Each structure stands twice: as structure tokens, then as C-alpha cells.
mmCIF file of C-alpha atoms in Angstrom:
data_model
loop_
_atom_site.group_PDB
_atom_site.id
_atom_site.type_symbol
_atom_site.label_atom_id
_atom_site.label_comp_id
_atom_site.label_asym_id
_atom_site.label_seq_id
_atom_site.Cartn_x
_atom_site.Cartn_y
_atom_site.Cartn_z
ATOM 1 C CA MET A 1 108.781 116.598 89.122
ATOM 2 C CA ALA A 2 106.379 113.577 86.885
ATOM 3 C CA ASP A 3 103.151 114.648 85.863
ATOM 4 C CA MET A 4 100.778 112.569 89.242
ATOM 5 C CA ARG A 5 97.508 112.786 86.532
ATOM 6 C CA ALA A 6 99.766 110.310 84.559
ATOM 7 C CA PHE A 7 102.529 108.339 87.702
ATOM 8 C CA PRO A 8 100.572 105.360 88.617
ATOM 9 C CA ARG A 9 99.908 104.135 85.485
ATOM 10 C CA GLY A 10 102.782 104.749 84.315
ATOM 11 C CA GLU A 11 105.919 104.023 86.569
ATOM 12 C CA TYR A 12 103.888 101.910 88.788
ATOM 13 C CA GLY A 13 102.220 100.546 85.613
ATOM 14 C CA THR A 14 105.914 99.281 84.794
ATOM 15 C CA ARG A 15 107.489 99.006 88.274
ATOM 16 C CA CYS A 16 105.149 97.800 90.877
ATOM 17 C CA VAL A 17 101.938 96.406 89.672
ATOM 18 C CA ALA A 18 103.139 92.885 89.417
ATOM 19 C CA CYS A 19 103.261 93.319 92.212
ATOM 20 C CA HIS A 20 101.172 95.719 95.037
ATOM 21 C CA THR A 21 97.797 96.567 94.387
ATOM 22 C CA LEU A 22 96.515 100.312 93.493
ATOM 23 C CA ASP A 23 92.960 100.938 93.638
ATOM 24 C CA GLY A 24 92.214 97.259 92.621
ATOM 25 C CA ASP A 25 94.421 96.960 89.997
ATOM 26 C CA GLY A 26 97.625 95.038 90.777
ATOM 27 C CA GLY A 27 99.431 91.877 92.335
ATOM 28 C CA HIS A 28 99.170 90.103 95.869
ATOM 29 C CA THR A 29 102.119 89.706 96.727
ATOM 30 C CA GLY A 30 102.928 92.772 98.390
ATOM 31 C CA PRO A 31 101.162 94.908 100.548
ATOM 32 C CA GLU A 32 98.036 96.848 99.261
ATOM 33 C CA LEU A 33 99.513 100.843 98.408
ATOM 34 C CA THR A 34 94.966 102.014 97.407
ATOM 35 C CA HIS A 35 95.381 103.949 101.264
ATOM 36 C CA ILE A 36 99.878 103.532 102.082
ATOM 37 C CA GLY A 37 99.456 107.174 103.325
ATOM 38 C CA ALA A 38 97.437 106.634 106.025
ATOM 39 C CA ARG A 39 100.353 104.421 108.012
ATOM 40 C CA ARG A 40 103.454 105.581 105.621
ATOM 41 C CA ASP A 41 105.290 109.576 104.470
ATOM 42 C CA ALA A 42 107.042 110.088 101.814
ATOM 43 C CA ALA A 43 110.403 109.895 103.760
ATOM 44 C CA ALA A 44 109.895 106.065 104.531
ATOM 45 C CA ILE A 45 107.901 104.917 101.219
ATOM 46 C CA GLY A 46 111.505 107.427 99.196
ATOM 47 C CA ARG A 47 113.658 105.152 101.514
ATOM 48 C CA ILE A 48 111.003 101.803 101.193
ATOM 49 C CA VAL A 49 111.418 101.808 97.444
ATOM 50 C CA ASN A 50 114.991 103.321 96.779
ATOM 51 C CA ASP A 51 116.088 99.628 99.083
ATOM 52 C CA PRO A 52 113.353 97.814 100.988
ATOM 53 C CA ASN A 53 116.444 96.087 102.778
ATOM 54 C CA ASP A 54 117.012 98.912 104.275
ATOM 55 C CA GLU A 55 113.227 99.098 106.380
ATOM 56 C CA PHE A 56 112.574 95.226 105.852
ATOM 57 C CA GLY A 57 115.631 93.749 107.434
ATOM 58 C CA ASP A 58 115.294 90.518 104.643
ATOM 59 C CA SER A 59 112.315 91.691 101.901
ATOM 60 C CA VAL A 60 111.482 90.191 98.860
ATOM 61 C CA MET A 61 110.863 93.312 97.081
ATOM 62 C CA SER A 62 112.873 94.407 94.167
ATOM 63 C CA ILE A 63 115.717 97.080 95.230
ATOM 64 C CA HIS A 64 114.950 100.167 92.766
ATOM 65 C CA GLY A 65 116.823 102.691 93.743
ATOM 66 C CA PRO A 66 120.220 101.380 91.069
ATOM 67 C CA THR A 67 117.714 102.069 87.986
ATOM 68 C CA LEU A 68 115.112 104.771 89.651
ATOM 69 C CA SER A 69 116.221 108.247 88.970
ATOM 70 C CA ALA A 70 115.858 110.856 91.987
ATOM 71 C CA ILE A 71 113.008 112.260 90.830
ATOM 72 C CA ASP A 72 110.924 109.315 89.956
ATOM 73 C CA ASN A 73 110.812 108.318 93.300
ATOM 74 C CA THR A 74 110.811 111.493 94.632
ATOM 75 C CA ALA A 75 107.448 111.252 93.219
ATOM 76 C CA ILE A 76 106.065 107.978 93.633
ATOM 77 C CA ALA A 77 107.210 108.316 97.317
ATOM 78 C CA GLU A 78 104.977 111.357 97.198
ATOM 79 C CA TYR A 79 102.442 110.228 95.421
ATOM 80 C CA LEU A 80 101.324 107.901 97.579
ATOM 81 C CA ALA A 81 101.359 109.308 101.001
ATOM 82 C CA GLY A 82 99.160 110.881 99.436
ATOM 83 C CA ARG A 83 96.963 107.977 99.751
ATOM 84 C CA LYS A 84 95.327 108.663 103.006
ATOM 85 C CA TRP A 85 91.831 106.749 103.924
ATOM 86 C CA THR A 86 88.262 108.668 103.171
ATOM 87 C CA ASP A 87 84.916 108.031 104.730
ATOM 88 C CA ALA A 88 82.240 108.119 102.186
ATOM 89 C CA LYS A 89 81.890 111.025 101.270
ATOM 90 C CA GLY A 90 85.405 111.306 99.461
ATOM 91 C CA ALA A 91 86.593 113.803 102.996
ATOM 92 C CA GLY A 92 90.494 112.746 103.408
#
């Protein structure tokens, strides 16, 4: 599995940041992903990253399945699924 300490600026920095915001950085075309794990699990995120049309029908999001390895797709999905809302003290 990919090193998650490097992930957000690695794959996120080259693929997702153009359209999605994470921790205040990135684009605004797609949904904010900072706390996406509060709404979707890793399986759903992985399906969306692989082919968003499978989840949404006519999504404008790029289809990453053909260009993203299964290992990277899983790493992205698991990382984002772990991004949940926290209270002011940082507890999940």
C-alpha cells in the first residue's frame, strides 16, 4: 500500500487537486473531500474514483480506472474514507 504520509500531495496533488479541495487546498469544481469519510466508505470512494459514472450516471469527473493502479485506487479510497468530521478537540 502507498505511504499515506505522502499520499495527499502525491496522487492527490497530481490528480484530485485540480477539482477537489482537501484541507483548504485545491479546486472547487468537485466536492470538498476534507471530511468525505463521514459520508462515504472506502468501497464507495473506490468505485467513484475508478468510474464516477457507475455511481452518478453522468458525472463530469474524470474516469481514473484505466490510468490508476488498483493499489493506488485502494490507497486513495482508504485514506479518504478515514477523513471524518472531528470535534474541536480533535476526537473523531
